CSV table of C-alpha atoms and ligand atoms in Angstrom, one decimal:
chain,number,residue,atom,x,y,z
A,1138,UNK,CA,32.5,2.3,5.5
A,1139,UNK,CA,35.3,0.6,7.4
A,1140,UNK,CA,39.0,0.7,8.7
A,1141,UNK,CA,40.9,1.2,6.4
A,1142,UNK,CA,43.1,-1.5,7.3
A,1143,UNK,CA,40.7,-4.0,6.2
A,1144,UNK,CA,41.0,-2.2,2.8
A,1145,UNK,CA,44.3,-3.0,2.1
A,1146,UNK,CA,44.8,-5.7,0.3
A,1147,UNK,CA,46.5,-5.1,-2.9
A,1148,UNK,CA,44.6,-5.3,-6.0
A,1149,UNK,CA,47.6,-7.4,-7.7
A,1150,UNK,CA,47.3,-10.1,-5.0
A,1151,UNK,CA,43.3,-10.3,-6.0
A,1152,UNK,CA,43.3,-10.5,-9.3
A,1153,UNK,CA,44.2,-14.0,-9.5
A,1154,UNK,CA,42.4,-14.5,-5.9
A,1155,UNK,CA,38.7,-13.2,-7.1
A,1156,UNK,CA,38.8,-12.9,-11.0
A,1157,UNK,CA,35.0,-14.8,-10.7
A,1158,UNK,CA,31.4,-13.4,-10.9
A,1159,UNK,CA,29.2,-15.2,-8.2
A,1160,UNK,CA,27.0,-17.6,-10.3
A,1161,UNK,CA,24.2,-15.8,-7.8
A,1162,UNK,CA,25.5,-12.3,-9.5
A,1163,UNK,CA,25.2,-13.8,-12.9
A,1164,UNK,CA,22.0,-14.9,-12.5
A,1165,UNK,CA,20.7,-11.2,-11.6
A,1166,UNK,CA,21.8,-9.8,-14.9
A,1167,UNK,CA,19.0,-11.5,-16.8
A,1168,UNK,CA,16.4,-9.9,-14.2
A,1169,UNK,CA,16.1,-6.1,-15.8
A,1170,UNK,CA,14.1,-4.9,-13.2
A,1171,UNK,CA,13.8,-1.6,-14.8
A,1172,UNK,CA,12.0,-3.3,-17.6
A,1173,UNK,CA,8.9,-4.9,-15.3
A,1174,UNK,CA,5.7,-4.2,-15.4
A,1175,UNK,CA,4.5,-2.3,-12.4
A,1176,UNK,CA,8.1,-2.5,-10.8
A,1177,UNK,CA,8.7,0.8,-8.8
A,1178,UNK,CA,12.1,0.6,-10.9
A,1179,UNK,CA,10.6,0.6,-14.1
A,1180,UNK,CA,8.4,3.6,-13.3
A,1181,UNK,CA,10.6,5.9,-11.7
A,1182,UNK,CA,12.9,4.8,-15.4
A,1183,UNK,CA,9.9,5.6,-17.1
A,1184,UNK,CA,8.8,9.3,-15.0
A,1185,UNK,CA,12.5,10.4,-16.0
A,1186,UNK,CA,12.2,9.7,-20.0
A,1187,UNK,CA,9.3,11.4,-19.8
A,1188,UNK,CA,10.6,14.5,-18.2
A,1189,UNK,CA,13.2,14.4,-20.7
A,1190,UNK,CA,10.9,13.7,-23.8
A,1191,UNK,CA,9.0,16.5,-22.6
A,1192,UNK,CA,11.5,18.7,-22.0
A,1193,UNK,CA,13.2,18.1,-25.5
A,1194,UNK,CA,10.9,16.5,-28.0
A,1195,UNK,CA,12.0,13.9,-30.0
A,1196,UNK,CA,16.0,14.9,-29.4
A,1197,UNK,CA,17.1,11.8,-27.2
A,1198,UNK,CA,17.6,8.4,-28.0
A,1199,UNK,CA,16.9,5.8,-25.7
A,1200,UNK,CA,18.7,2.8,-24.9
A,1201,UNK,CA,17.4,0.0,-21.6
A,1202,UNK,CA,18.8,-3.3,-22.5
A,1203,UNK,CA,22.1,-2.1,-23.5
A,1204,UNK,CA,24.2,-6.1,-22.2
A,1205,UNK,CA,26.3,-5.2,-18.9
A,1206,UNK,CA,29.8,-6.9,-19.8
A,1207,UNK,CA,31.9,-4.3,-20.9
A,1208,UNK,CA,35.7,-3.8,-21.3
A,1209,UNK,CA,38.2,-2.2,-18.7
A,1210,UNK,CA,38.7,0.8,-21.5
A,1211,UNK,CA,34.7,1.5,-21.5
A,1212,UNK,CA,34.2,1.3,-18.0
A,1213,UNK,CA,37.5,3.1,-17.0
A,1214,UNK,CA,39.9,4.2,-19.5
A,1215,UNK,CA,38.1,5.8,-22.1
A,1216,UNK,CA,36.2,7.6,-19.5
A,1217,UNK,CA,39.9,8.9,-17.8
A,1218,UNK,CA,39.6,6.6,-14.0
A,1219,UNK,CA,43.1,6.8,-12.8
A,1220,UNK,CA,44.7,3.4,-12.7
A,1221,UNK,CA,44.9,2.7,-9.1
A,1222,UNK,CA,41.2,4.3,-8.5
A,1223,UNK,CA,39.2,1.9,-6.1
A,1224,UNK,CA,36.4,1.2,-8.7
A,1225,UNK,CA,38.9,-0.8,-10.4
A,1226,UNK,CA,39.8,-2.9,-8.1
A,1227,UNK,CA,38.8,-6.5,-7.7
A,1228,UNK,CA,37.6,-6.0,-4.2
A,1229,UNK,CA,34.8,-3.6,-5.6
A,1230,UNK,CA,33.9,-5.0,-9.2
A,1231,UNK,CA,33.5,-7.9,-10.2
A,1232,UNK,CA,35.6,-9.1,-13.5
A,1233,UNK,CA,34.9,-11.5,-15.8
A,1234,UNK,CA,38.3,-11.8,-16.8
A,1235,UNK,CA,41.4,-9.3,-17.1
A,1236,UNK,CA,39.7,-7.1,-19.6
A,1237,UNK,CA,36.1,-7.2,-18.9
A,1238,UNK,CA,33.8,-7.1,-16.1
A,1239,UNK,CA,30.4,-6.0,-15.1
A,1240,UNK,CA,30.2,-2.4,-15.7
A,1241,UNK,CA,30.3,-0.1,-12.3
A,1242,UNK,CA,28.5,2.6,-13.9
A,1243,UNK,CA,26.3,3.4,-17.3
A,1244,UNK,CA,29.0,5.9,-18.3
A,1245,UNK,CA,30.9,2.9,-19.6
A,1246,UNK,CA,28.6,3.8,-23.0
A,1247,UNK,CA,29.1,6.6,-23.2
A,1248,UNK,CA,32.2,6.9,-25.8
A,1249,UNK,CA,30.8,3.8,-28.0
A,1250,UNK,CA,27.6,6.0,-28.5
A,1251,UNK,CA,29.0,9.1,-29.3
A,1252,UNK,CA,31.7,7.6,-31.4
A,1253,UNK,CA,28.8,5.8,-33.2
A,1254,UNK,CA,27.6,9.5,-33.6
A,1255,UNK,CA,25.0,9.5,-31.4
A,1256,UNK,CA,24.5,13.4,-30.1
A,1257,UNK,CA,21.5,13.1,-27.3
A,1258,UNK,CA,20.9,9.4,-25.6
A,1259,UNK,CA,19.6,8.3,-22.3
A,1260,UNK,CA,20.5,4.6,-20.9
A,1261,UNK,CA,18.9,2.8,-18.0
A,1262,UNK,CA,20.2,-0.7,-16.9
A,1263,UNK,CA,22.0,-2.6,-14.4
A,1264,UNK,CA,25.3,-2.0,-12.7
A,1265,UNK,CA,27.4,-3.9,-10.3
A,1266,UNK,CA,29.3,-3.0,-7.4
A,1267,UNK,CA,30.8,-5.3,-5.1
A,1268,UNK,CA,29.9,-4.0,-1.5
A,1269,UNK,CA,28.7,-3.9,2.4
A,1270,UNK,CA,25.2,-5.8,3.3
A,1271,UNK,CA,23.2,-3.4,4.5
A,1272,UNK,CA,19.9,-2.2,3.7
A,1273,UNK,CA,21.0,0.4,1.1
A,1274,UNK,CA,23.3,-1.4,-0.3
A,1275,UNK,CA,22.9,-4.6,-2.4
A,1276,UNK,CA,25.7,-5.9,-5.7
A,1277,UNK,CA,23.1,-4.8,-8.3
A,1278,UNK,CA,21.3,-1.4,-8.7
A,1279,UNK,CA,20.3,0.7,-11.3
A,1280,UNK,CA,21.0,4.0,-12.9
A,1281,UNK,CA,20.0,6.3,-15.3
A,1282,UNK,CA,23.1,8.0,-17.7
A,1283,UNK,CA,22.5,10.6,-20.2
A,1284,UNK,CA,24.8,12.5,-22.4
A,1285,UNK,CA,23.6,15.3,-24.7
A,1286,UNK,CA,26.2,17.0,-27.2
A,1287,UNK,CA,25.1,20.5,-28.5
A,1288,UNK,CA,26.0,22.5,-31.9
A,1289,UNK,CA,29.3,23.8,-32.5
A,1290,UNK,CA,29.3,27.8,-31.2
A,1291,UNK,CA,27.5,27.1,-28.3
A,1292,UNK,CA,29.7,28.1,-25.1
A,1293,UNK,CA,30.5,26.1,-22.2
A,1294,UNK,CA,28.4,28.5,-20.1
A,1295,UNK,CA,25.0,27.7,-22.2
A,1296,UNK,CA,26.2,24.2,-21.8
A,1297,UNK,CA,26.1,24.4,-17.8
A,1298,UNK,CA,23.2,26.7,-18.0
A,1299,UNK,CA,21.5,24.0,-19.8
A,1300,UNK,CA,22.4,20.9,-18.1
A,1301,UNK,CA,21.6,22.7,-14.8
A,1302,UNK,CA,18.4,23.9,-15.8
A,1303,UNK,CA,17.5,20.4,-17.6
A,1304,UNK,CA,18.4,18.3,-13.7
A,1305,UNK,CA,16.6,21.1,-11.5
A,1306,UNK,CA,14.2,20.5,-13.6
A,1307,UNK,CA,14.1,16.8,-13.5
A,1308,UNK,CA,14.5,16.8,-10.0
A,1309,UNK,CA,11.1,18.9,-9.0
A,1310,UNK,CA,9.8,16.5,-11.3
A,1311,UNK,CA,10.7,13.8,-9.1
A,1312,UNK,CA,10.8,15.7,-5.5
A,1313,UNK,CA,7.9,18.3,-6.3
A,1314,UNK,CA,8.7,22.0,-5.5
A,1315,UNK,CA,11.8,21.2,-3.1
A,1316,UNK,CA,14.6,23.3,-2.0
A,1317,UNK,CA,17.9,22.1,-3.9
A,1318,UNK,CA,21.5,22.9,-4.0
A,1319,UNK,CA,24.5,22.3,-6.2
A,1320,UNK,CA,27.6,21.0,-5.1
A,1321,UNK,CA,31.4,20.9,-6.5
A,1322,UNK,CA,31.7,17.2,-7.4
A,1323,UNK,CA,34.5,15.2,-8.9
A,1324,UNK,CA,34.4,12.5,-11.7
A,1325,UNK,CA,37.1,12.0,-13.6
A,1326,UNK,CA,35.2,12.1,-17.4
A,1327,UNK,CA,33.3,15.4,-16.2
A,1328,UNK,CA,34.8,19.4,-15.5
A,1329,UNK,CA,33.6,21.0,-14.1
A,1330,UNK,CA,31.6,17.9,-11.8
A,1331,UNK,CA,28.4,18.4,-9.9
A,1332,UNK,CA,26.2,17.3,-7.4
A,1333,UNK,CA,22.6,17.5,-6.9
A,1334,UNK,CA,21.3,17.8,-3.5
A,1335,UNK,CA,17.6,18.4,-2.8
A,1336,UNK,CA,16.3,19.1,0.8
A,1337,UNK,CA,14.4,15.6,2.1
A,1338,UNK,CA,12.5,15.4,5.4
A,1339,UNK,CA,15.5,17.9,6.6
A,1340,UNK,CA,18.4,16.5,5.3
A,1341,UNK,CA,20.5,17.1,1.8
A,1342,UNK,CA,19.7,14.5,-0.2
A,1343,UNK,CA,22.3,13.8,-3.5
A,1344,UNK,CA,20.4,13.1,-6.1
A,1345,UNK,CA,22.9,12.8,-9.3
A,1346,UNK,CA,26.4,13.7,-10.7
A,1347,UNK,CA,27.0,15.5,-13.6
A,1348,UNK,CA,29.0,17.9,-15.4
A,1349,UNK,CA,30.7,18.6,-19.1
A,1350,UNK,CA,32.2,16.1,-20.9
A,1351,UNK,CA,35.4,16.3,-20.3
A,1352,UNK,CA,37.5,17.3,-24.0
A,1353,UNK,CA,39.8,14.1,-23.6
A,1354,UNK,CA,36.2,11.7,-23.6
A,1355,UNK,CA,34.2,13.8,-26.1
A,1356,UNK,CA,37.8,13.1,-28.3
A,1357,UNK,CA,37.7,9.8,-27.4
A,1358,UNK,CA,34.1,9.8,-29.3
A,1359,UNK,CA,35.3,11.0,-32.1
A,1360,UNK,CA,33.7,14.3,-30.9
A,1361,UNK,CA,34.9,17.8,-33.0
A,1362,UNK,CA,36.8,20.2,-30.7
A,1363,UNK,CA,34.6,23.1,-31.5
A,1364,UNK,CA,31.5,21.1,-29.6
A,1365,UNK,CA,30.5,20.7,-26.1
A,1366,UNK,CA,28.5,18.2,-24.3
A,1367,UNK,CA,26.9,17.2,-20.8
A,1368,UNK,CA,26.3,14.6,-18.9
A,1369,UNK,CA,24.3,13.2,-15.8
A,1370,UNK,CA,24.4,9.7,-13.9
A,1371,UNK,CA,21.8,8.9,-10.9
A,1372,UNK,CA,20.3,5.5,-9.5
A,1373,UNK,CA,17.5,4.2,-9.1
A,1374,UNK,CA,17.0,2.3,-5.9
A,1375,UNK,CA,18.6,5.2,-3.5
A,1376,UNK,CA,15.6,7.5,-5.3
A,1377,UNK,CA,12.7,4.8,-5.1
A,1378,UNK,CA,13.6,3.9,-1.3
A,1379,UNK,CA,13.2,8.0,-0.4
A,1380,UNK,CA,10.2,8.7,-2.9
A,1381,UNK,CA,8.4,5.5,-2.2
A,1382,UNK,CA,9.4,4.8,1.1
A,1383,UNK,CA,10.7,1.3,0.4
A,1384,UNK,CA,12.8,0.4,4.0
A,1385,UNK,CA,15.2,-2.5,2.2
A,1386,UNK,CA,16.8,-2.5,-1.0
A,1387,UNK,CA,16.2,-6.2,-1.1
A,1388,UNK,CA,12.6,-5.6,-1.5
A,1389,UNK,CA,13.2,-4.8,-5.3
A,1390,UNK,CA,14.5,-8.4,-5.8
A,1391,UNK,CA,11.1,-9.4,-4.0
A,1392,UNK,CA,8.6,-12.0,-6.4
A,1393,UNK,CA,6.4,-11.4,-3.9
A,1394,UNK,CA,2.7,-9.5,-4.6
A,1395,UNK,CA,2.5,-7.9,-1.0
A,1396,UNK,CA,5.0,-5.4,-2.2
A,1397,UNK,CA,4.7,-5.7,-6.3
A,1398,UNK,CA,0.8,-5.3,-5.5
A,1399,UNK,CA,1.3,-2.6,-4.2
A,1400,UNK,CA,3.2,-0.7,-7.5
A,1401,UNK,CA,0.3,-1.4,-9.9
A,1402,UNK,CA,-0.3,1.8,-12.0
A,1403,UNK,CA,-0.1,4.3,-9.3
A,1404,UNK,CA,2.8,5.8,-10.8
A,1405,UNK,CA,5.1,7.8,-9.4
A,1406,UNK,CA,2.5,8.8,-6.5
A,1407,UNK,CA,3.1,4.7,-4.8
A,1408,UNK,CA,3.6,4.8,-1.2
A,1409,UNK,CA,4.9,1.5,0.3
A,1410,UNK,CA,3.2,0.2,3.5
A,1411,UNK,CA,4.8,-2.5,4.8
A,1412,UNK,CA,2.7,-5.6,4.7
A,1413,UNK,CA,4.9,-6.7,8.0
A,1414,UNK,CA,8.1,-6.4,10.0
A,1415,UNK,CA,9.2,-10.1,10.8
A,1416,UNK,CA,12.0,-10.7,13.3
A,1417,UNK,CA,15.4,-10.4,12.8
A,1418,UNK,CA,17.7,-12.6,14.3
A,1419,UNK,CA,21.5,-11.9,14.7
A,1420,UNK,CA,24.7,-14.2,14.8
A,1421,UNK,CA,28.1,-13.1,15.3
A,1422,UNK,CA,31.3,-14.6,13.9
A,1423,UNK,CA,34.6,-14.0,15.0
A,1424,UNK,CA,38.1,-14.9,13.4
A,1425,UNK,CA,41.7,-14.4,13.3
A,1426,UNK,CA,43.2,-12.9,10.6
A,1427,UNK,CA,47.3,-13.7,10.2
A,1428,UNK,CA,48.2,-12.0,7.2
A,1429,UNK,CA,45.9,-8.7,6.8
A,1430,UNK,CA,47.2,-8.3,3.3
A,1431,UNK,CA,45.2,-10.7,2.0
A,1432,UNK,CA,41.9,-10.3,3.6
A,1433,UNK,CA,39.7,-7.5,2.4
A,1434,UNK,CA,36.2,-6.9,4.6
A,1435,UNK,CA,34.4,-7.3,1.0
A,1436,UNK,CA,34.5,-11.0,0.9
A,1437,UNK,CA,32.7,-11.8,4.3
A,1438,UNK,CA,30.1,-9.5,2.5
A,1439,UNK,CA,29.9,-11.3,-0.5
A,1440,UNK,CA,30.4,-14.9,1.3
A,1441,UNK,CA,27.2,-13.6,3.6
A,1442,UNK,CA,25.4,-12.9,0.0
A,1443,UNK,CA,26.3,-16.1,-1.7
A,1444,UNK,CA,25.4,-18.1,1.2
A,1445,UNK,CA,22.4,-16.6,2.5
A,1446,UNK,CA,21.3,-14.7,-0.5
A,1447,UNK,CA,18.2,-11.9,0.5
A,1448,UNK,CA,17.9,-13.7,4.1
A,1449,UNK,CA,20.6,-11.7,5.1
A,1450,UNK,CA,20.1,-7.8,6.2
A,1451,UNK,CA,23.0,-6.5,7.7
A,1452,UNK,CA,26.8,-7.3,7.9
A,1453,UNK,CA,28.9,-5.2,10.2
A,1454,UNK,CA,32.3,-5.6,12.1
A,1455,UNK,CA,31.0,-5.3,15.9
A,1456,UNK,CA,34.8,-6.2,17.6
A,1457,UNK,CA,38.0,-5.3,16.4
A,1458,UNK,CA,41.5,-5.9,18.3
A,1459,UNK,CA,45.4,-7.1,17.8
A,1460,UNK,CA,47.6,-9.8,19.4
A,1461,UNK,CA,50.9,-10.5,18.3
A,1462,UNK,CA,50.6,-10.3,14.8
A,1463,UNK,CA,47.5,-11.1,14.1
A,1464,UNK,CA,43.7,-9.6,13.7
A,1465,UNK,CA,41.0,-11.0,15.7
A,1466,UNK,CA,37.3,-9.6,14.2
A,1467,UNK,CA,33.8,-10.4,15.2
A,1468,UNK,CA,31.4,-9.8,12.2
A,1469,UNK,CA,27.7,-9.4,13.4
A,1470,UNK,CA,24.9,-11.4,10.9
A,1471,UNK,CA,21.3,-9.7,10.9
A,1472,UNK,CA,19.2,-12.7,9.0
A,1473,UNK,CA,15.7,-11.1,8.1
A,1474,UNK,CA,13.3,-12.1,5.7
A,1475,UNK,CA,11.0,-9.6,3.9
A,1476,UNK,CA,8.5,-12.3,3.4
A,1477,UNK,CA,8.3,-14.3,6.2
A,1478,UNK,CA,9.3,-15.2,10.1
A,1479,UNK,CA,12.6,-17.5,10.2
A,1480,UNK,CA,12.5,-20.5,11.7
A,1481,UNK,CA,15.8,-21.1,14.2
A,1482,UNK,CA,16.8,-24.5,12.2
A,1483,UNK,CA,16.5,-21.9,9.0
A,1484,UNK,CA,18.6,-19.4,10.6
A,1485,UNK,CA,21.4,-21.9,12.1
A,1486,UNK,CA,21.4,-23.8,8.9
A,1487,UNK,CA,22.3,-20.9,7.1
A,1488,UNK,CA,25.0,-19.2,10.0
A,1489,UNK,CA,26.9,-23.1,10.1
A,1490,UNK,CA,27.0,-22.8,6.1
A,1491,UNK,CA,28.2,-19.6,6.6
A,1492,UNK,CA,31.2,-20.6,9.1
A,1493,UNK,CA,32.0,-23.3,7.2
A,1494,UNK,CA,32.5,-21.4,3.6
A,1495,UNK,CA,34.8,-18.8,6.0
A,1496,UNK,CA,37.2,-21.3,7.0
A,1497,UNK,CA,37.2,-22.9,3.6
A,1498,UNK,CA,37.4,-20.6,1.0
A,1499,UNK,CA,39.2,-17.4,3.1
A,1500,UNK,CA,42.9,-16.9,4.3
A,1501,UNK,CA,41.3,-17.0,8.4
A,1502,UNK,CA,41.2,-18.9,11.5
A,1503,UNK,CA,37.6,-19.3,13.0
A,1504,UNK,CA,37.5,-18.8,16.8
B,2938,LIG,N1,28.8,7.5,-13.5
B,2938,LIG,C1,28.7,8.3,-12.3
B,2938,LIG,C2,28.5,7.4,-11.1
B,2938,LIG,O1,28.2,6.2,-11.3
B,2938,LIG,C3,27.6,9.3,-12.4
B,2938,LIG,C4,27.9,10.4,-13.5
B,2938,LIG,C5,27.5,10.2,-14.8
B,2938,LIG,C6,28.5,11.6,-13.1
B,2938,LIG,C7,27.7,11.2,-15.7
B,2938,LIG,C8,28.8,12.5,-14.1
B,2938,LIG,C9,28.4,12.3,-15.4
B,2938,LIG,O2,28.5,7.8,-10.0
């Protein structure tokens, strides 16, 4: 979602730079929004185990509070991510330490339950991305992740046929009777990869990933080579935002009963109304950047975050241009509350804590 120079920082560089969790990212993981009450989360969680309950009767096993540390072989290795791939790098997860971080993805299970000789399961929890502020995009979402193994004999054909069937399926459960599409896709523990697209108030919508295990992950599961296996991976939030109509992924995070209220026991047939729109107000900040190598856009993201937690909407690079060596960039702040009009002191309060924390903690020059 950017230049790619402002990608380019080196991962080796960070690793020593931003081997932290944000104590405001730590505190999230206790918050298992899937497992609410009411939450729009929890039902959409709770609409797809019962599509797939239905679909096979007592076959799956169920796992939604699986803990989301994990190691750098779960979330990548075992699961075949190349080693230079961008989901390892420290710009776009967050590690705890060398060898574990919060898992990216609920695929990270995936080998630990089949190698504990589980053959059907579907997992629902939190993952963690570092990434842009905007309003589809927040450090925490949710996903669903199933895997289902099948008896030896049965062709990799049925297998496709099967997984295919099972997501179309699961998708006109979710959409109603929509037109849908599949895609090539590419993920390195799947092959062949898919995509899911359904048609959505006239666009294509992707809806999940998916394909067959790939042989190297099912033997890394202790798997027998005479058997075959799917898998499927979707979240949460982009799917409750289009079938609920929820504007801001921050509103999940929300305490507050004007949304919540509106959740109670109507299922997967909710329709958001906003209670209000209150007034944005926008600052820019601009900077020089001497040594581009050690800047990444990610961290005035996360700074923004940390400092202004859900009063911030939007984060974007408005100005970009070069002088001698160095970078000049303006970054534009939408501050926004959900719940509530800002008050200016609020807003400056908030945009001087954020300047401040820029010069301090980040190799840049404020202008
Ligand atoms: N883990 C993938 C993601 O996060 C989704 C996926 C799961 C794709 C399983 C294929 C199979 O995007």
């Amino acid at each position: 979602a950017s230049e790619p120079a402002l990608r380019s920082r080196s991962s080796d560089t960070l690793a020593s730079a931003r081997g932290r969790v944000p104590a405001s990212i730590w505190a999230k993981t206790s918050a298992q929004l899937h497992l609410r009450r009411n939450h729009p989360l929890n039902t959409l969680r709770k609409h797809i185990e019962a599509y797939i309950h239905e679909k096979y009767p007592s076959t799956f096993r169920m796992h939604s509070s699986l803990p989301p540390v994990v190691s750098t072989v779960q979330c990548f290795d075992d699961l075949r991510v190349p080693l230079g791939h961008v989901s390892r790098a420290p710009t776009d997860t967050y590690y705890v330490d060398d060898t574990t971080l919060l898992r990216t993805h609920m695929t990270a299970h995936d080998v630990e339950l089949l190698a504990a000789g589980e053959t059907a399961f579907l997992l629902c929890g939190d993952v963690y991305r570092r990434d842009t502020v905007d309003r589809t995009h927040y450090p925490v979402f949710h996903q669903v992740d199933a895997a289902r193994l099948f008896p030896s004999g049965t062709s990799r054909k049925q297998v496709e046929e099967d997984l295919k069937q099972t997501l179309s399926g699961l998708a006109k459960a979710l959409f109603g009777d929509v037109e849908m599409r599949w895609v090539e896709g590419y993920f390195p523990f799947t092959h062949p990869s898919f995509e899911l697209e359904v048609a959505w108030q006239g666009e294509w919508l992707e809806v999940l990933g998916c394909g067959l295990l790939h042989r190297e992950v099912l033997q890394r599961g202790g798997v027998s080579d005479d058997v075959e296996g799917w898998a499927f991976g979707m979240g949460l939030e982009r799917l409750a935002m289009v079938l609920f109509g929820v504007p801001d992924i921050r509103l999940f995070w929300s305490e507050d009963e004007r949304f919540l209220g509106q959740f109670n026991e109507r299922g997967i047939e909710a329709r958001y109304k906003p209670f209000s729109v209150f007034p944005a107000v926008e600052k820019d900040v601009s900077f020089w950047v001497e040594d581009i190598s050690r800047f990444h856009e990610n961290d005035i993201h996360e700074l923004a975050r940390e400092v202004c937690g859900d009063l911030v909407e939007n984060v974007k690079v408005v100005d970009t241009f070069k002088k001698g060596g160095s970078l000049s960039l303006c970054f534009r702040i939408t501050f926004r509350s959900m719940e509530k009009t800002l008050t200016h002191a609020e807003v400056n309060k908030l945009y001087n804590e954020f300047r401040t924390q820029i010069s301090e903690t980040l190799p840049v020059t404020l202008r």
